[in-house]
PDB file of C-alpha atoms in Angstrom:
ATOM      1  CA  UNK H  29      20.330 -65.912 -60.413  1.00 93.00           C
ATOM      2  CA  UNK H  30      19.618 -62.865 -62.527  1.00 97.00           C
ATOM      3  CA  UNK H  31      16.346 -61.149 -61.633  1.00 98.00           C
ATOM      4  CA  UNK H  32      14.732 -58.481 -63.789  1.00 98.00           C
ATOM      5  CA  UNK H  33      12.510 -56.331 -61.562  1.00 98.00           C
ATOM      6  CA  UNK H  34      10.023 -53.698 -62.673  1.00 97.00           C
ATOM      7  CA  UNK H  35       7.219 -51.629 -61.176  1.00 97.00           C
ATOM      8  CA  UNK H  36       4.654 -49.245 -62.653  1.00 97.00           C
ATOM      9  CA  UNK H  37       2.186 -49.082 -59.757  1.00 95.00           C
ATOM     10  CA  UNK H  38       3.158 -45.497 -58.860  1.00 94.00           C
ATOM     11  CA  UNK H  39       4.232 -42.518 -61.003  1.00 94.00           C
ATOM     12  CA  UNK H  40       7.714 -44.082 -61.028  1.00 95.00           C
ATOM     13  CA  UNK H  41       8.640 -46.269 -64.000  1.00 97.00           C
ATOM     14  CA  UNK H  42      11.408 -48.306 -62.456  1.00 98.00           C
ATOM     15  CA  UNK H  43      13.528 -51.266 -63.639  1.00 98.00           C
ATOM     16  CA  UNK H  44      16.512 -53.109 -62.129  1.00 98.00           C
ATOM     17  CA  UNK H  45      18.685 -56.193 -62.525  1.00 98.00           C
ATOM     18  CA  UNK H  46      19.847 -58.168 -59.477  1.00 98.00           C
ATOM     19  CA  UNK H  47      22.345 -61.051 -59.579  1.00 97.00           C
ATOM     20  CA  UNK H  48      21.300 -62.574 -56.261  1.00 94.00           C
ATOM     21  CA  UNK H  49      23.899 -60.592 -54.343  1.00 94.00           C
ATOM     22  CA  UNK H  50      23.779 -57.019 -55.593  1.00 96.00           C
ATOM     23  CA  UNK H  51      21.905 -54.697 -57.912  1.00 97.00           C
ATOM     24  CA  UNK H  52      23.734 -54.800 -61.254  1.00 97.00           C
ATOM     25  CA  UNK H  53      21.928 -51.905 -62.948  1.00 98.00           C
ATOM     26  CA  UNK H  54      18.843 -49.776 -62.332  1.00 97.00           C
ATOM     27  CA  UNK H  55      16.730 -47.045 -63.900  1.00 97.00           C
ATOM     28  CA  UNK H  56      13.869 -44.918 -62.507  1.00 96.00           C
ATOM     29  CA  UNK H  57      11.828 -42.129 -64.079  1.00 95.00           C
ATOM     30  CA  UNK H  58       8.850 -40.395 -62.500  1.00 94.00           C
ATOM     31  CA  UNK H  59       6.084 -39.710 -65.014  1.00 93.00           C
ATOM     32  CA  UNK H  60       2.540 -40.758 -64.174  1.00 87.00           C
ATOM     33  CA  UNK H  61       1.294 -40.547 -67.780  1.00 89.00           C
ATOM     34  CA  UNK H  62       3.997 -42.401 -69.732  1.00 92.00           C
ATOM     35  CA  UNK H  63       4.341 -45.858 -68.182  1.00 93.00           C
ATOM     36  CA  UNK H  64       3.785 -47.660 -71.481  1.00 92.00           C
ATOM     37  CA  UNK H  65       6.139 -45.372 -73.350  1.00 95.00           C
ATOM     38  CA  UNK H  66       9.000 -45.470 -70.829  1.00 96.00           C
ATOM     39  CA  UNK H  67       9.054 -49.043 -69.550  1.00 97.00           C
ATOM     40  CA  UNK H  68      10.586 -51.019 -72.437  1.00 97.00           C
ATOM     41  CA  UNK H  69      13.295 -48.411 -73.179  1.00 97.00           C
ATOM     42  CA  UNK H  70      14.169 -48.572 -69.470  1.00 97.00           C
ATOM     43  CA  UNK H  71      14.516 -52.361 -69.700  1.00 98.00           C
ATOM     44  CA  UNK H  72      16.810 -51.983 -72.735  1.00 97.00           C
ATOM     45  CA  UNK H  73      18.853 -49.341 -70.915  1.00 97.00           C
ATOM     46  CA  UNK H  74      19.315 -51.496 -67.817  1.00 98.00           C
ATOM     47  CA  UNK H  75      20.317 -54.555 -69.845  1.00 98.00           C
ATOM     48  CA  UNK H  76      22.822 -52.480 -71.818  1.00 98.00           C
ATOM     49  CA  UNK H  77      24.306 -51.003 -68.640  1.00 97.00           C
ATOM     50  CA  UNK H  78      24.705 -54.489 -67.204  1.00 97.00           C
ATOM     51  CA  UNK H  79      26.231 -55.763 -70.443  1.00 97.00           C
ATOM     52  CA  UNK H  80      23.787 -58.643 -70.727  1.00 97.00           C
ATOM     53  CA  UNK H  81      20.837 -59.826 -72.786  1.00 97.00           C
ATOM     54  CA  UNK H  82      17.219 -60.437 -71.859  1.00 97.00           C
ATOM     55  CA  UNK H  83      17.587 -64.191 -72.421  1.00 96.00           C
ATOM     56  CA  UNK H  84      20.124 -64.323 -69.559  1.00 97.00           C
ATOM     57  CA  UNK H  85      17.405 -63.419 -67.033  1.00 98.00           C
ATOM     58  CA  UNK H  86      16.349 -66.308 -64.759  1.00 97.00           C
ATOM     59  CA  UNK H  87      13.312 -64.701 -63.143  1.00 97.00           C
ATOM     60  CA  UNK H  88      11.016 -61.677 -63.298  1.00 98.00           C
ATOM     61  CA  UNK H  89       9.931 -59.641 -60.269  1.00 98.00           C
ATOM     62  CA  UNK H  90       7.000 -57.249 -60.658  1.00 98.00           C
ATOM     63  CA  UNK H  91       5.314 -54.818 -58.305  1.00 97.00           C
ATOM     64  CA  UNK H  92       1.657 -55.822 -57.969  1.00 97.00           C
ATOM     65  CA  UNK H  93       0.475 -52.585 -56.389  1.00 96.00           C
ATOM     66  CA  UNK H  94      -1.801 -51.423 -55.021  1.00 96.00           C
ATOM     67  CA  UNK H  95      -1.959 -48.843 -57.774  1.00 92.00           C
ATOM     68  CA  UNK H  96      -4.177 -47.207 -60.383  1.00 88.00           C
ATOM     69  CA  UNK H  97      -5.496 -49.586 -63.041  1.00 87.00           C
ATOM     70  CA  UNK H  98      -3.857 -48.142 -66.157  1.00 85.00           C
ATOM     71  CA  UNK H  99      -0.324 -47.767 -64.858  1.00 90.00           C
ATOM     72  CA  UNK H 100      -0.287 -50.996 -62.870  1.00 93.00           C
ATOM     73  CA  UNK H 101      -1.354 -53.223 -65.756  1.00 93.00           C
ATOM     74  CA  UNK H 102       1.534 -51.966 -67.933  1.00 95.00           C
ATOM     75  CA  UNK H 103       4.100 -53.528 -65.609  1.00 96.00           C
ATOM     76  CA  UNK H 104       2.125 -56.694 -64.955  1.00 97.00           C
ATOM     77  CA  UNK H 105       1.436 -57.428 -68.611  1.00 96.00           C
ATOM     78  CA  UNK H 106       5.070 -56.741 -69.511  1.00 97.00           C
ATOM     79  CA  UNK H 107       6.260 -59.074 -66.754  1.00 98.00           C
ATOM     80  CA  UNK H 108       3.875 -61.835 -67.856  1.00 97.00           C
ATOM     81  CA  UNK H 109       4.994 -61.456 -71.476  1.00 97.00           C
ATOM     82  CA  UNK H 110       8.679 -61.671 -70.537  1.00 98.00           C
ATOM     83  CA  UNK H 111       7.998 -64.704 -68.369  1.00 97.00           C
ATOM     84  CA  UNK H 112       6.191 -66.537 -71.156  1.00 97.00           C
ATOM     85  CA  UNK H 113       8.749 -65.624 -73.810  1.00 96.00           C
ATOM     86  CA  UNK H 114      11.738 -66.625 -71.679  1.00 97.00           C
ATOM     87  CA  UNK H 115      10.146 -69.570 -69.887  1.00 97.00           C
ATOM     88  CA  UNK H 116      11.112 -68.175 -66.473  1.00 98.00           C
ATOM     89  CA  UNK H 117       9.051 -67.664 -63.293  1.00 97.00           C
ATOM     90  CA  UNK H 118       7.299 -64.352 -62.635  1.00 98.00           C
ATOM     91  CA  UNK H 119       7.197 -63.298 -58.977  1.00 97.00           C
ATOM     92  CA  UNK H 120       4.896 -60.658 -57.523  1.00 98.00           C
ATOM     93  CA  UNK H 121       5.727 -58.302 -54.661  1.00 97.00           C
ATOM     94  CA  UNK H 122       3.542 -55.706 -52.998  1.00 97.00           C
ATOM     95  CA  UNK H 123       4.746 -52.275 -54.088  1.00 97.00           C
ATOM     96  CA  UNK H 124       4.290 -50.955 -50.544  1.00 98.00           C
ATOM     97  CA  UNK H 125       6.669 -53.684 -49.321  1.00 98.00           C
ATOM     98  CA  UNK H 126       9.291 -52.436 -51.767  1.00 97.00           C
ATOM     99  CA  UNK H 127       8.969 -48.904 -50.400  1.00 97.00           C
ATOM    100  CA  UNK H 128       9.216 -50.174 -46.828  1.00 97.00           C
ATOM    101  CA  UNK H 129      12.324 -52.205 -47.658  1.00 97.00           C
ATOM    102  CA  UNK H 130      13.958 -49.216 -49.355  1.00 97.00           C
ATOM    103  CA  UNK H 131      13.227 -47.001 -46.353  1.00 97.00           C
ATOM    104  CA  UNK H 132      14.891 -49.537 -44.087  1.00 95.00           C
ATOM    105  CA  UNK H 133      17.908 -49.827 -46.378  1.00 94.00           C
ATOM    106  CA  UNK H 134      18.279 -46.031 -46.448  1.00 94.00           C
ATOM    107  CA  UNK H 135      17.970 -45.825 -42.675  1.00 94.00           C
ATOM    108  CA  UNK H 136      15.002 -43.448 -42.681  1.00 94.00           C
ATOM    109  CA  UNK H 137      12.919 -45.739 -40.437  1.00 93.00           C
ATOM    110  CA  UNK H 138      13.644 -48.274 -37.706  1.00 87.00           C
ATOM    111  CA  UNK H 139      10.604 -49.212 -35.621  1.00 89.00           C
ATOM    112  CA  UNK H 140       6.926 -49.275 -36.602  1.00 97.00           C
ATOM    113  CA  UNK H 141       5.917 -47.020 -39.475  1.00 98.00           C
ATOM    114  CA  UNK H 142       3.401 -46.541 -42.306  1.00 98.00           C
ATOM    115  CA  UNK H 143       3.809 -46.604 -46.087  1.00 98.00           C
ATOM    116  CA  UNK H 144       1.386 -44.435 -48.055  1.00 98.00           C
ATOM    117  CA  UNK H 145       1.247 -43.855 -51.816  1.00 97.00           C
ATOM    118  CA  UNK H 146      -1.000 -41.540 -53.802  1.00 96.00           C
ATOM    119  CA  UNK H 147      -4.250 -43.274 -54.811  1.00 94.00           C
ATOM    120  CA  UNK H 148      -5.699 -40.123 -56.399  1.00 91.00           C
ATOM    121  CA  UNK H 149      -9.342 -39.166 -55.632  1.00 90.00           C
ATOM    122  CA  UNK H 150      -7.933 -37.616 -52.397  1.00 95.00           C
ATOM    123  CA  UNK H 151      -7.115 -41.112 -51.117  1.00 96.00           C
ATOM    124  CA  UNK H 152      -3.983 -43.094 -50.265  1.00 97.00           C
ATOM    125  CA  UNK H 153      -2.952 -46.718 -50.601  1.00 97.00           C
ATOM    126  CA  UNK H 154      -1.392 -47.632 -47.278  1.00 98.00           C
ATOM    127  CA  UNK H 155      -0.248 -50.323 -44.851  1.00 98.00           C
ATOM    128  CA  UNK H 156       1.435 -50.513 -41.437  1.00 98.00           C
ATOM    129  CA  UNK H 157       4.832 -52.127 -40.839  1.00 98.00           C
ATOM    130  CA  UNK H 158       6.581 -53.440 -37.734  1.00 97.00           C
ATOM    131  CA  UNK H 159       9.894 -52.983 -39.518  1.00 96.00           C
ATOM    132  CA  UNK H 160      11.243 -52.714 -43.060  1.00 96.00           C
ATOM    133  CA  UNK H 161      10.556 -56.387 -43.793  1.00 95.00           C
ATOM    134  CA  UNK H 162       7.355 -57.024 -41.836  1.00 96.00           C
ATOM    135  CA  UNK H 163       3.944 -55.735 -42.925  1.00 97.00           C
ATOM    136  CA  UNK H 164       1.311 -55.987 -40.178  1.00 97.00           C
ATOM    137  CA  UNK H 165      -1.843 -54.996 -42.102  1.00 97.00           C
ATOM    138  CA  UNK H 166      -3.245 -55.740 -45.522  1.00 96.00           C
ATOM    139  CA  UNK H 167      -2.903 -52.961 -48.103  1.00 97.00           C
ATOM    140  CA  UNK H 168      -5.923 -50.653 -48.048  1.00 96.00           C
ATOM    141  CA  UNK H 169      -7.257 -47.533 -49.759  1.00 96.00           C
ATOM    142  CA  UNK H 170      -8.769 -44.735 -47.664  1.00 96.00           C
ATOM    143  CA  UNK H 171      -9.092 -41.001 -47.302  1.00 97.00           C
ATOM    144  CA  UNK H 172      -6.253 -39.776 -45.061  1.00 97.00           C
ATOM    145  CA  UNK H 173      -8.603 -38.211 -42.515  1.00 96.00           C
ATOM    146  CA  UNK H 174     -10.326 -41.571 -42.030  1.00 96.00           C
ATOM    147  CA  UNK H 175      -7.122 -43.274 -40.882  1.00 97.00           C
ATOM    148  CA  UNK H 176      -5.611 -40.383 -38.915  1.00 97.00           C
ATOM    149  CA  UNK H 177      -6.195 -42.062 -35.546  1.00 96.00           C
ATOM    150  CA  UNK H 178      -4.849 -45.395 -36.804  1.00 96.00           C
ATOM    151  CA  UNK H 179      -1.547 -43.935 -38.013  1.00 97.00           C
ATOM    152  CA  UNK H 180      -1.136 -41.241 -35.368  1.00 96.00           C
ATOM    153  CA  UNK H 181       2.391 -40.949 -34.024  1.00 95.00           C
ATOM    154  CA  UNK H 182       3.953 -43.163 -36.691  1.00 97.00           C
ATOM    155  CA  UNK H 183       6.572 -42.058 -39.235  1.00 97.00           C
ATOM    156  CA  UNK H 184       5.311 -42.402 -42.800  1.00 98.00           C
ATOM    157  CA  UNK H 185       7.074 -43.213 -46.058  1.00 97.00           C
ATOM    158  CA  UNK H 186       5.921 -42.493 -49.611  1.00 97.00           C
ATOM    159  CA  UNK H 187       4.419 -39.791 -51.793  1.00 96.00           C
ATOM    160  CA  UNK H 188       1.007 -40.226 -50.171  1.00 96.00           C
ATOM    161  CA  UNK H 189       2.462 -39.190 -46.837  1.00 97.00           C
ATOM    162  CA  UNK H 190       4.029 -36.087 -48.374  1.00 97.00           C
ATOM    163  CA  UNK H 191       0.701 -35.068 -49.930  1.00 97.00           C
ATOM    164  CA  UNK H 192      -1.231 -35.143 -46.645  1.00 97.00           C
ATOM    165  CA  UNK H 193       0.894 -33.653 -43.850  1.00 97.00           C
ATOM    166  CA  UNK H 194      -2.102 -33.229 -41.525  1.00 97.00           C
ATOM    167  CA  UNK H 195      -2.456 -37.009 -41.339  1.00 97.00           C
ATOM    168  CA  UNK H 196       1.245 -37.827 -41.796  1.00 98.00           C
ATOM    169  CA  UNK H 197       3.213 -35.034 -40.068  1.00 97.00           C
ATOM    170  CA  UNK H 198       6.377 -37.175 -39.916  1.00 97.00           C
ATOM    171  CA  UNK H 199       6.762 -37.942 -43.634  1.00 97.00           C
ATOM    172  CA  UNK H 200      10.085 -39.410 -44.738  1.00 94.00           C
ATOM    173  CA  UNK H 201      11.702 -40.700 -47.907  1.00 90.00           C
ATOM    174  CA  UNK H 202      11.748 -42.389 -50.274  1.00 95.00           C
ATOM    175  CA  UNK H 203       8.659 -41.030 -52.025  1.00 94.00           C
ATOM    176  CA  UNK H 204       8.538 -43.595 -54.842  1.00 94.00           C
ATOM    177  CA  UNK H 205       9.305 -47.285 -55.061  1.00 95.00           C
ATOM    178  CA  UNK H 206      12.484 -48.455 -56.785  1.00 96.00           C
ATOM    179  CA  UNK H 207      12.845 -51.707 -58.694  1.00 97.00           C
ATOM    180  CA  UNK H 208      16.270 -52.035 -57.083  1.00 97.00           C
ATOM    181  CA  UNK H 209      14.590 -52.392 -53.684  1.00 97.00           C
ATOM    182  CA  UNK H 210      11.985 -54.815 -55.067  1.00 97.00           C
ATOM    183  CA  UNK H 211      14.718 -56.946 -56.611  1.00 97.00           C
ATOM    184  CA  UNK H 212      16.816 -56.977 -53.441  1.00 97.00           C
ATOM    185  CA  UNK H 213      13.813 -57.941 -51.309  1.00 97.00           C
ATOM    186  CA  UNK H 214      12.801 -60.678 -53.764  1.00 97.00           C
ATOM    187  CA  UNK H 215      16.346 -62.064 -53.895  1.00 97.00           C
ATOM    188  CA  UNK H 216      16.473 -62.121 -50.093  1.00 96.00           C
ATOM    189  CA  UNK H 217      13.168 -63.941 -49.781  1.00 96.00           C
ATOM    190  CA  UNK H 218      13.955 -66.426 -52.548  1.00 95.00           C
ATOM    191  CA  UNK H 219      17.329 -67.220 -50.965  1.00 94.00           C
ATOM    192  CA  UNK H 220      15.500 -67.953 -47.706  1.00 95.00           C
ATOM    193  CA  UNK H 221      13.166 -70.349 -49.518  1.00 95.00           C
ATOM    194  CA  UNK H 222      10.119 -68.119 -49.175  1.00 93.00           C
ATOM    195  CA  UNK H 223       7.317 -68.277 -51.726  1.00 91.00           C
ATOM    196  CA  UNK H 224       6.565 -64.922 -53.307  1.00 95.00           C
ATOM    197  CA  UNK H 225       3.140 -63.659 -54.297  1.00 94.00           C
ATOM    198  CA  UNK H 226       1.444 -64.414 -57.594  1.00 95.00           C
ATOM    199  CA  UNK H 227       1.846 -61.668 -60.228  1.00 96.00           C
ATOM    200  CA  UNK H 228      -1.760 -60.536 -59.915  1.00 95.00           C
ATOM    201  CA  UNK H 229      -2.807 -56.905 -59.455  1.00 94.00           C
ATOM    202  CA  UNK H 230      -3.893 -55.305 -56.193  1.00 93.00           C
ATOM    203  CA  UNK H 231      -6.352 -52.767 -57.564  1.00 91.00           C
ATOM    204  CA  UNK H 232      -8.424 -52.412 -54.343  1.00 89.00           C
ATOM    205  CA  UNK H 233     -11.109 -50.469 -56.221  1.00 74.00           C
ATOM    206  CA  UNK H 234     -12.793 -50.160 -59.602  1.00 57.00           C
ATOM    207  CA  UNK H 235     -10.974 -48.378 -62.464  1.00 53.00           C
ATOM    208  CA  UNK H 236     -11.587 -44.664 -63.017  1.00 52.00           C
ATOM    209  CA  UNK H 237     -12.975 -45.316 -66.517  1.00 50.00           C
ATOM    210  CA  UNK H 238     -16.564 -46.547 -66.505  1.00 53.00           C
ATOM    211  CA  UNK H 239     -18.989 -47.625 -69.238  1.00 53.00           C
ATOM    212  CA  UNK H 240     -21.827 -45.079 -69.448  1.00 56.00           C
ATOM    213  CA  UNK H 241     -25.013 -46.431 -67.868  1.00 60.00           C
ATOM    214  CA  UNK H 242     -27.572 -44.756 -70.135  1.00 62.00           C
ATOM    215  CA  UNK H 243     -25.935 -44.609 -73.529  1.00 57.00           C
ATOM    216  CA  UNK H 244     -27.970 -44.644 -76.694  1.00 58.00           C
ATOM    217  CA  UNK H 245     -27.782 -47.876 -78.699  1.00 58.00           C
ATOM    218  CA  UNK H 246     -27.611 -47.274 -82.441  1.00 59.00           C
ATOM    219  CA  UNK H 247     -28.485 -50.230 -84.693  1.00 63.00           C
ATOM    220  CA  UNK H 248     -28.372 -50.250 -88.494  1.00 61.00           C
ATOM    221  CA  UNK H 249     -31.699 -50.273 -90.344  1.00 56.00           C
TER     222      UNK H 249
END
C-alpha cells in the first residue's frame, strides 16, 4: 500500500504519503488564496522526499470538506485526475475527521469534543465527536452563537474554535488538518476492511460567487 493523501478544504494545502504502516513524507503550507498554485509542487516535493514516483501510488485519499467551494474543488479535482491517470481508487474522508484524528494522536483531546473550522461569513463548519475516531453528528455550518448551548463545556479543535473564544473557550490544537493524519486514518480504516466515503465535496452551502440576477443582456444587431 502506498497512499497519496491531500486536502485543500481549509487554508492548509497539505500532502502526505503513507505506506500502510507509517507516514513516509509530508508537506503542509497555510495559504488560503494559493491552493491551486501550491498543491502540485507539494505533491512533487513529497514524492521526491520519499524517493518514489507518482506511478508507485496504489490509492488516493482526499479531504472532502466541508470547506469553501474554490479551495475544496482544487483538491478534489486533483485527486480525481490522479486516480484516472493511475487507474487507482480515490477515497474520500471528511476533513473534520482528519482534524479529530490528529488531535487524538497528539493527545490534546480524550473524551467528547468538537471540531470547528473557519467557514467565513462569521460561521464555522463543525461536528461533535465521542473520541478521535468517532463522529457523533453530521458536519454542519452555523454561526458560533447559534450552537453555543450545543457545544458548551466541550473542548474544541480547529481554527474555527480559535476564532470564536466566546463559543469555544477551551480551544486546542491542531488548528489545521494535515494530510498525514488523513492518510493514517484512511490506512487504519482500509486495513480494518471499512469502506471509505466517495470523493464528493461537502459544500454545505452555495458558493460565494453568484450570477447577477438583473444583468443586462447585450445581443448583436
